[in-house]
PDB file of C-alpha atoms in Angstrom:
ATOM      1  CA  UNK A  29       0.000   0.000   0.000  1.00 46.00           C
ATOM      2  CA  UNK A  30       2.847   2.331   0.732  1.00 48.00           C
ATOM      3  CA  UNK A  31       4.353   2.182  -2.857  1.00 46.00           C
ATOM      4  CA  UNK A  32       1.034   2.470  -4.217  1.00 43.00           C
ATOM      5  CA  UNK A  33       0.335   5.820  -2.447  1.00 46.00           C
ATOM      6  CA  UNK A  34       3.866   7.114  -3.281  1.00 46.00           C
ATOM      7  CA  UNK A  35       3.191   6.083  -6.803  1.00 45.00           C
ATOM      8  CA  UNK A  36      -0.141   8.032  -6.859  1.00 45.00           C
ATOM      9  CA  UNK A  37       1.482  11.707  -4.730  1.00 45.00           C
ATOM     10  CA  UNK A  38       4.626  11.501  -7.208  1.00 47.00           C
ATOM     11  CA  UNK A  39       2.256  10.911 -10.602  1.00 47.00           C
ATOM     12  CA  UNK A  40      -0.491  13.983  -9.311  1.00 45.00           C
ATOM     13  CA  UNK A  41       3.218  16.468  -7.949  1.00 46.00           C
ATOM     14  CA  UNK A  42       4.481  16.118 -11.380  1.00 44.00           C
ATOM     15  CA  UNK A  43       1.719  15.470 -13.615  1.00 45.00           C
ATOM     16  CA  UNK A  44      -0.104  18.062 -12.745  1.00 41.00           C
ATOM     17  CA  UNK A  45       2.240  20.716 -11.518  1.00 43.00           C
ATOM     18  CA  UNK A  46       4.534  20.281 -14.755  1.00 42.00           C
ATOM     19  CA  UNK A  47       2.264  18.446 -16.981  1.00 45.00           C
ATOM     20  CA  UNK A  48       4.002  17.036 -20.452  1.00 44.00           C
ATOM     21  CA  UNK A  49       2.636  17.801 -23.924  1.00 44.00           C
ATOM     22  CA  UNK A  50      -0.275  15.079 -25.318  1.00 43.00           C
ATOM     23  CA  UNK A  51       1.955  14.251 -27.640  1.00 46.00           C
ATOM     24  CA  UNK A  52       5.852  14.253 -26.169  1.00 49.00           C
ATOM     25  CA  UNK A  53       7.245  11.892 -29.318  1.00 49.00           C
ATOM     26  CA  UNK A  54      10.286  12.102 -31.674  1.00 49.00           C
ATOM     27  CA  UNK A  55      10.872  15.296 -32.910  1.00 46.00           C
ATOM     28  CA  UNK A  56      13.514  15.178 -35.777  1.00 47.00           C
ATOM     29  CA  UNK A  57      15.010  19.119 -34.964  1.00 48.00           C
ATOM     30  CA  UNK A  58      15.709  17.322 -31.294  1.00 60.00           C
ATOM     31  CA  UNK A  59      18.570  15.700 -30.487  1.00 73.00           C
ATOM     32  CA  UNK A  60      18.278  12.818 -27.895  1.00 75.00           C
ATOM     33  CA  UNK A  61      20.962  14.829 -26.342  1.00 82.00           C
ATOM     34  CA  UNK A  62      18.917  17.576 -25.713  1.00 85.00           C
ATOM     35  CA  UNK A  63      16.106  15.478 -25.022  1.00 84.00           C
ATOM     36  CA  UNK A  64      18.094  13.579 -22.260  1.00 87.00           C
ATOM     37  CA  UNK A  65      19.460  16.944 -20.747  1.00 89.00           C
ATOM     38  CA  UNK A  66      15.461  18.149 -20.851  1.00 87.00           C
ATOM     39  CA  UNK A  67      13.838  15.743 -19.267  1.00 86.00           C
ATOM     40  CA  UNK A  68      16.477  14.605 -16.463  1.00 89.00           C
ATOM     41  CA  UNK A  69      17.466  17.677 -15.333  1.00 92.00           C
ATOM     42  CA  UNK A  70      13.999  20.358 -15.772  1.00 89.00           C
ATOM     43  CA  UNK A  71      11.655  21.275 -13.926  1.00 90.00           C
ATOM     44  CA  UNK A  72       9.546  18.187 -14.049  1.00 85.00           C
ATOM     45  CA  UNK A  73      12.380  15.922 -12.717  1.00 88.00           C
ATOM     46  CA  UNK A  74      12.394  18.470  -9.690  1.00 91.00           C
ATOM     47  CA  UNK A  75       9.444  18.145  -9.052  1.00 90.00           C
ATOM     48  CA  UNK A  76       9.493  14.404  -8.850  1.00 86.00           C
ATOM     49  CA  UNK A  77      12.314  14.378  -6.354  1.00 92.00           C
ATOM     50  CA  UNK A  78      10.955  16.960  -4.397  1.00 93.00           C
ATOM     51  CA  UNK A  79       8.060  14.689  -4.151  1.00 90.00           C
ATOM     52  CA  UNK A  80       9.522  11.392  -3.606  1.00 90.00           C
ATOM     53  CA  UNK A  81      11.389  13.218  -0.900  1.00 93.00           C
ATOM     54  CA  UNK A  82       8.666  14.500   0.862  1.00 93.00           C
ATOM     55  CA  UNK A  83       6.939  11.144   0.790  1.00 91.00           C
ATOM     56  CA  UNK A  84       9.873   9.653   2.328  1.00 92.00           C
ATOM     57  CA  UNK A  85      10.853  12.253   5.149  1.00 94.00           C
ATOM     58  CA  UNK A  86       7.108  11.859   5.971  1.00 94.00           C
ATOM     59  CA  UNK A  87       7.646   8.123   6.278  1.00 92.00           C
ATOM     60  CA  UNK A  88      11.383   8.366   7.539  1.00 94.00           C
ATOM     61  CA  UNK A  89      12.260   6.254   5.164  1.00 92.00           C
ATOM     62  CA  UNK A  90      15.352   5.064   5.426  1.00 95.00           C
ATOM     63  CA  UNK A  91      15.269   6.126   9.269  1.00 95.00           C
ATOM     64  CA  UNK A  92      19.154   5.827   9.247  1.00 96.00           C
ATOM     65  CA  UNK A  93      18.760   9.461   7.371  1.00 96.00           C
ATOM     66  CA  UNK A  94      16.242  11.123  10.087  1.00 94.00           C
ATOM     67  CA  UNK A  95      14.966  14.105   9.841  1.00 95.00           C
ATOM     68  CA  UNK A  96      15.530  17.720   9.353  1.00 95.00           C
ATOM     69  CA  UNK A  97      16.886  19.582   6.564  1.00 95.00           C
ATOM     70  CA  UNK A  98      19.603  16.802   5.949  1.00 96.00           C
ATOM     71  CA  UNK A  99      17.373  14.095   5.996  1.00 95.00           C
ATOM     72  CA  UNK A 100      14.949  15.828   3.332  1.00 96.00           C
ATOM     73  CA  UNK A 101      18.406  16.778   1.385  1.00 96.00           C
ATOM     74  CA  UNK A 102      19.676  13.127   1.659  1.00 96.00           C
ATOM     75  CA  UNK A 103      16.556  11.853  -0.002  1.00 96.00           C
ATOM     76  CA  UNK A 104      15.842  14.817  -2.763  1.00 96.00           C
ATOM     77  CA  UNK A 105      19.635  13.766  -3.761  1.00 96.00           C
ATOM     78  CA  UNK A 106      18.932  10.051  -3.494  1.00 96.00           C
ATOM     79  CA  UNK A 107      16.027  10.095  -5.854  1.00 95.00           C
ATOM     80  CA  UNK A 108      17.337  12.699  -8.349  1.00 96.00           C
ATOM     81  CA  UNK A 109      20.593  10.405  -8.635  1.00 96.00           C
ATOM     82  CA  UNK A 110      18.229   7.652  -9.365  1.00 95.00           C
ATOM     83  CA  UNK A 111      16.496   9.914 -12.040  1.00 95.00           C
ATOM     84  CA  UNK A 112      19.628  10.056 -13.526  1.00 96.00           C
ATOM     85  CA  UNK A 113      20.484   6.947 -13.933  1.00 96.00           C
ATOM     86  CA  UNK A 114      17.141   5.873 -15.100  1.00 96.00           C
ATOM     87  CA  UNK A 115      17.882   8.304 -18.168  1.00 95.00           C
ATOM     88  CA  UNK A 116      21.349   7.552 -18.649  1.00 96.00           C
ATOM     89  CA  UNK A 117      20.040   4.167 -19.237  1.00 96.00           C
ATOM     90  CA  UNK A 118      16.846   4.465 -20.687  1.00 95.00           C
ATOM     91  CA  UNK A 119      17.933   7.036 -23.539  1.00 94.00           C
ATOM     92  CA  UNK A 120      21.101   5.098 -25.181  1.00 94.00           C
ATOM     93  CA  UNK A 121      18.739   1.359 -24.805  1.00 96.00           C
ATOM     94  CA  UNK A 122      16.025   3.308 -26.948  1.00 94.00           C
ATOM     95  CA  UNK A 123      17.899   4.887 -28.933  1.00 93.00           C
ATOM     96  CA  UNK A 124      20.002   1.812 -29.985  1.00 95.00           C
ATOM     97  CA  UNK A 125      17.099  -0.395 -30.438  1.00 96.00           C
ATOM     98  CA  UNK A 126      15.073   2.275 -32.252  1.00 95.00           C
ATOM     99  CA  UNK A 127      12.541   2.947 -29.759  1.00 95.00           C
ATOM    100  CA  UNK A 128      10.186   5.785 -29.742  1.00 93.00           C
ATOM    101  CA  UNK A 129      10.386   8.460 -27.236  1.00 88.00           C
ATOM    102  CA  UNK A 130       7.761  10.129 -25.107  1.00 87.00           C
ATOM    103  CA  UNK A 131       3.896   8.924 -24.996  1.00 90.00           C
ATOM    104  CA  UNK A 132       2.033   8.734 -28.369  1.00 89.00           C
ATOM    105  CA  UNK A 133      -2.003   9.379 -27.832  1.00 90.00           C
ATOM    106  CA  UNK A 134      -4.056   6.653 -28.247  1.00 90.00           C
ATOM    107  CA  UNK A 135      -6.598   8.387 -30.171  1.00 86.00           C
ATOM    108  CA  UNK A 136      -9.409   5.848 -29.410  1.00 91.00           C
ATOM    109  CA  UNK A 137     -12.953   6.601 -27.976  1.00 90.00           C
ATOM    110  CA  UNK A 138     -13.747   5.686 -24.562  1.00 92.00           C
ATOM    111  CA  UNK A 139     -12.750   5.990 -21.237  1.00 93.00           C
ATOM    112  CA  UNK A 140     -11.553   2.345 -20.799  1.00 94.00           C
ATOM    113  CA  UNK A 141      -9.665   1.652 -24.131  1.00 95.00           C
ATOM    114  CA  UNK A 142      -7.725   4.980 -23.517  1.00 95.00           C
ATOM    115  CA  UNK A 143      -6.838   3.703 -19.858  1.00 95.00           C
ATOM    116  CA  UNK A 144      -5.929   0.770 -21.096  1.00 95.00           C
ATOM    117  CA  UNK A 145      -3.633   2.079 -23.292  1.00 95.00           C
ATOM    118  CA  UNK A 146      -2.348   4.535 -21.371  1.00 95.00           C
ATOM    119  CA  UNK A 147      -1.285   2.093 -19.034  1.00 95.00           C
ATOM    120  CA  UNK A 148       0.373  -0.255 -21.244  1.00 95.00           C
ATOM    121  CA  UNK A 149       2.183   2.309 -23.021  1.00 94.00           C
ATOM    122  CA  UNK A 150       4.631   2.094 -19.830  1.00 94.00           C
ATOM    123  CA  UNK A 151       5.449  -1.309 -21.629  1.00 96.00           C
ATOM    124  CA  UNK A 152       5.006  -0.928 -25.188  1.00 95.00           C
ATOM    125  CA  UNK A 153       6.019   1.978 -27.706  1.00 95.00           C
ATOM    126  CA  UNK A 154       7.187   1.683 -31.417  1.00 94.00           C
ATOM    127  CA  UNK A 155       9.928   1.416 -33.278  1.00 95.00           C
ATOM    128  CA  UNK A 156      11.156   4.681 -35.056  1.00 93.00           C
ATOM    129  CA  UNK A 157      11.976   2.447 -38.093  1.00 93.00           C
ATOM    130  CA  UNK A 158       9.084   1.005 -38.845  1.00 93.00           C
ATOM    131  CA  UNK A 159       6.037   2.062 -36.353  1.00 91.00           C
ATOM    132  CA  UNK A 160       5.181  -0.941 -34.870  1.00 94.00           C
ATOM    133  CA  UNK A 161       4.651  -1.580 -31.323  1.00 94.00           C
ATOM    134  CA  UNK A 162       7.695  -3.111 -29.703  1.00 95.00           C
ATOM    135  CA  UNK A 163       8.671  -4.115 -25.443  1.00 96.00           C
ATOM    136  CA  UNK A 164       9.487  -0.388 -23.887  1.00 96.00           C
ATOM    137  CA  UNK A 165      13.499  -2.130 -23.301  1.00 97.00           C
ATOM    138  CA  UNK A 166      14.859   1.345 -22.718  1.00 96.00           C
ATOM    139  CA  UNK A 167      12.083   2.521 -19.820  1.00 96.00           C
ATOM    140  CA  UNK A 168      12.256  -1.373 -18.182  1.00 97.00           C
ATOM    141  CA  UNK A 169      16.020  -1.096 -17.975  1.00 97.00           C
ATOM    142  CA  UNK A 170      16.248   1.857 -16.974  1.00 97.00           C
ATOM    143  CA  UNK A 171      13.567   1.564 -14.094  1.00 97.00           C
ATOM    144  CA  UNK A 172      15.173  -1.707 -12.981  1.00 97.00           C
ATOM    145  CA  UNK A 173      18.411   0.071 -13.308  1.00 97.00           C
ATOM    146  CA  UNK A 174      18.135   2.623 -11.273  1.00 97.00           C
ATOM    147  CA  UNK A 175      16.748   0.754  -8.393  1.00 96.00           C
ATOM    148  CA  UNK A 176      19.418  -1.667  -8.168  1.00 97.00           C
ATOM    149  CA  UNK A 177      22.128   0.779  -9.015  1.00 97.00           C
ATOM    150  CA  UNK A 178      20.574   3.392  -6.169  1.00 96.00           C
ATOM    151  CA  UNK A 179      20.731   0.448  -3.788  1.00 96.00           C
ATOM    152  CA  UNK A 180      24.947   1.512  -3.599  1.00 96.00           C
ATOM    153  CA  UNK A 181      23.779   4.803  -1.588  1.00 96.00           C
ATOM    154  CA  UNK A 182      21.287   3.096   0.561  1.00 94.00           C
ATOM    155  CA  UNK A 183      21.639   2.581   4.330  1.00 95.00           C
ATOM    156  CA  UNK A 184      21.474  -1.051   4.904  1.00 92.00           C
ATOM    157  CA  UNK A 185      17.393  -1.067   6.027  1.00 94.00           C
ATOM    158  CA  UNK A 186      16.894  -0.353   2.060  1.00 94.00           C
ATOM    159  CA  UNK A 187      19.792  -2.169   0.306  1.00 94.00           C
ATOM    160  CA  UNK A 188      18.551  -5.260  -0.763  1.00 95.00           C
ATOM    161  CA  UNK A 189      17.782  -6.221  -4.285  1.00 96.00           C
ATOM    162  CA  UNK A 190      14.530  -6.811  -3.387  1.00 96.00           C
ATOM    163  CA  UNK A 191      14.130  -3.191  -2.049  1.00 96.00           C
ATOM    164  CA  UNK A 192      15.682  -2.156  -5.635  1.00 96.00           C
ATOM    165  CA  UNK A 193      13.001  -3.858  -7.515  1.00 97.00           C
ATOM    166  CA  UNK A 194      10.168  -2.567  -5.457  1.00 95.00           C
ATOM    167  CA  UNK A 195      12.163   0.706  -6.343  1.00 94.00           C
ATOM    168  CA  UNK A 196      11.572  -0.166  -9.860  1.00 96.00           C
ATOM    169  CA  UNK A 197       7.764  -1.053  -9.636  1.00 95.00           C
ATOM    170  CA  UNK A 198       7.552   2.571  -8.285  1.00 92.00           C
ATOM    171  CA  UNK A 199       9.195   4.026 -11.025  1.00 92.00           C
ATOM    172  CA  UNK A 200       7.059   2.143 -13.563  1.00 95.00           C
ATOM    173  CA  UNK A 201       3.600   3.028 -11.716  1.00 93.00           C
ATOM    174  CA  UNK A 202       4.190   6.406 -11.689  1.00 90.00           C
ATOM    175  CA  UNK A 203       5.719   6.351 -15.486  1.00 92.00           C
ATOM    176  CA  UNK A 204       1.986   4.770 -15.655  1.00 94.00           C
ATOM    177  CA  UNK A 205       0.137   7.250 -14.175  1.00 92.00           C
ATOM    178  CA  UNK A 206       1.893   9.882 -16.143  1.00 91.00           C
ATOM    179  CA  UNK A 207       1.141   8.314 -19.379  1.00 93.00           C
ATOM    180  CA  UNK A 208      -2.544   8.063 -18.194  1.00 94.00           C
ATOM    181  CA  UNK A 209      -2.365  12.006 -17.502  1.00 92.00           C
ATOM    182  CA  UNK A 210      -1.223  12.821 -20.477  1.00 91.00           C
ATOM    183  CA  UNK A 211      -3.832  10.892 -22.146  1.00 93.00           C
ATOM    184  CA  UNK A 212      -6.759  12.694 -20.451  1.00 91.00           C
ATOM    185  CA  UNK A 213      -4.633  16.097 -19.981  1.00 87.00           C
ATOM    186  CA  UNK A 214      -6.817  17.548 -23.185  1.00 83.00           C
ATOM    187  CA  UNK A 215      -9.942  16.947 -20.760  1.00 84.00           C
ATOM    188  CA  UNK A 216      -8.120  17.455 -17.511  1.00 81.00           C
ATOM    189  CA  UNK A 217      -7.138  20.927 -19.196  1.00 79.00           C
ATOM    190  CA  UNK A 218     -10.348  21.828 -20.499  1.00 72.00           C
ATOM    191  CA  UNK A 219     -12.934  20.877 -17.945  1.00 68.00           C
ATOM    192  CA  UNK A 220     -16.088  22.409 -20.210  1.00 64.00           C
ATOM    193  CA  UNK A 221     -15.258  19.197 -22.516  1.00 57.00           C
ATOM    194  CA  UNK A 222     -16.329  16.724 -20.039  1.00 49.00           C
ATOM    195  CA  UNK A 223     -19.622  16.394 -20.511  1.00 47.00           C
ATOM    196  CA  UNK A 224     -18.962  14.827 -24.160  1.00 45.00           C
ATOM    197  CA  UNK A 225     -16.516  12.507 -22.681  1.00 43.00           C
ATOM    198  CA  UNK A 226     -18.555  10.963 -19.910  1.00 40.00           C
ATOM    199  CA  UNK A 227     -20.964  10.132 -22.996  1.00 41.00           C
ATOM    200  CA  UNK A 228     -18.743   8.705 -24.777  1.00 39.00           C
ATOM    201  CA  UNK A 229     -17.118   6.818 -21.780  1.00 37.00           C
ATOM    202  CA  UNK A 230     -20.632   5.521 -20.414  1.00 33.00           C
ATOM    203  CA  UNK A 231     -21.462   4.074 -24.389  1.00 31.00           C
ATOM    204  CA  UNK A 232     -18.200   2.034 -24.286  1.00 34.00           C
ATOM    205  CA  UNK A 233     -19.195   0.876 -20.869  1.00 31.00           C
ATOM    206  CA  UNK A 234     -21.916  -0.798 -21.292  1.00 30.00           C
TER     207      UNK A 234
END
């Protein structure tokens, strides 16, 4: 349940305070340079620290840090170096296996199809060479990545490999609850439009 609630407080603190473009795909005039230096080190990937932070000094989590100014600047640096990491591997996996960066919309009608695919467009995205869907290799890795790797920082409460996956499941639900934001952000944005959305959801419920 803890994870789950982090997972949720880190997806609304950046998905709604620095929300992403619908459509955050390859842009030919962008490097994946750039796009690496963007999105590890603006303001969105503050705002997830500062978040995962919070979470954690609220939860003294690991308790060998306690509490304070240090403690909360012990954590923000602990989970910005694991942002880090997750891009320094996520952005040279995609790139060499061709995958697409950023979350394409679905385009489909209904609430439920778009959730689905919001959701499973944490695992799947497509191959700049050819368009078809393809396993996400870059984001796994470099979820998986980063939690093991962050584990070398970690007091010894939260050094285990099995603490580094959980790491990574967090990493991967929030990726997931981004990706469902930006899915809904044109009806999130404009609130006047939901009307014609819950009709359309409540057909493709039934």
């Amino acid at each position: 349940m803890r994870c789950i609630s982090i997972a949720v407080i880190l997806c609304l603190s950046a998905g709604l305070a620095f929300p992403a473009p619908p459509h955050d795909g390859n842009y030919p005039e962008e490097s994946t340079g750039k796009r690496f230096v963007k999105h590890t080190f603006g303001l969105e990937a503050v705002g997830m620290a500062v978040a995962g932070a919070g979470m954690n000094q609220i939860s003294n989590t690991p308790h060998e840090w306690g509490q304070g100014a240090v403690g909360f600047g012990r954590r923000f640096a602990s989970a910005f170096g694991g942002h880090i990491v997750h891009n320094a591997i996520k952005y040279p996996v995609a790139k060499l296996l061709h995958e697409e960066f950023g979350y394409r919309p679905s385009n489909k009608q209904g609430f439920k199809p778009r959730l689905k695919y919001a959701l499973l467009s944490t695992f799947i995205t497509h191959k700049t060479t050819t368009e078809q869907p393809t396993l996400a290799v870059g984001e796994i890795s470099g979820a998986v990545g980063a939690g093991l790797i962050s584990r070398l920082w970690q007091p010894k409460s939260v050094a285990s490999v099995g603490h580094g996956f959980a790491s990574a499941g967090i990493v991967l639900s929030v990726d997931a609850g981004m990706n469902v934001v930006r899915e809904f952000w044109p009806e999130i944005r404009h609130p006047h439009r939901h009307g014609a959305v819950t009709n359309t959801s409540s057909v493709s419920l039934r």
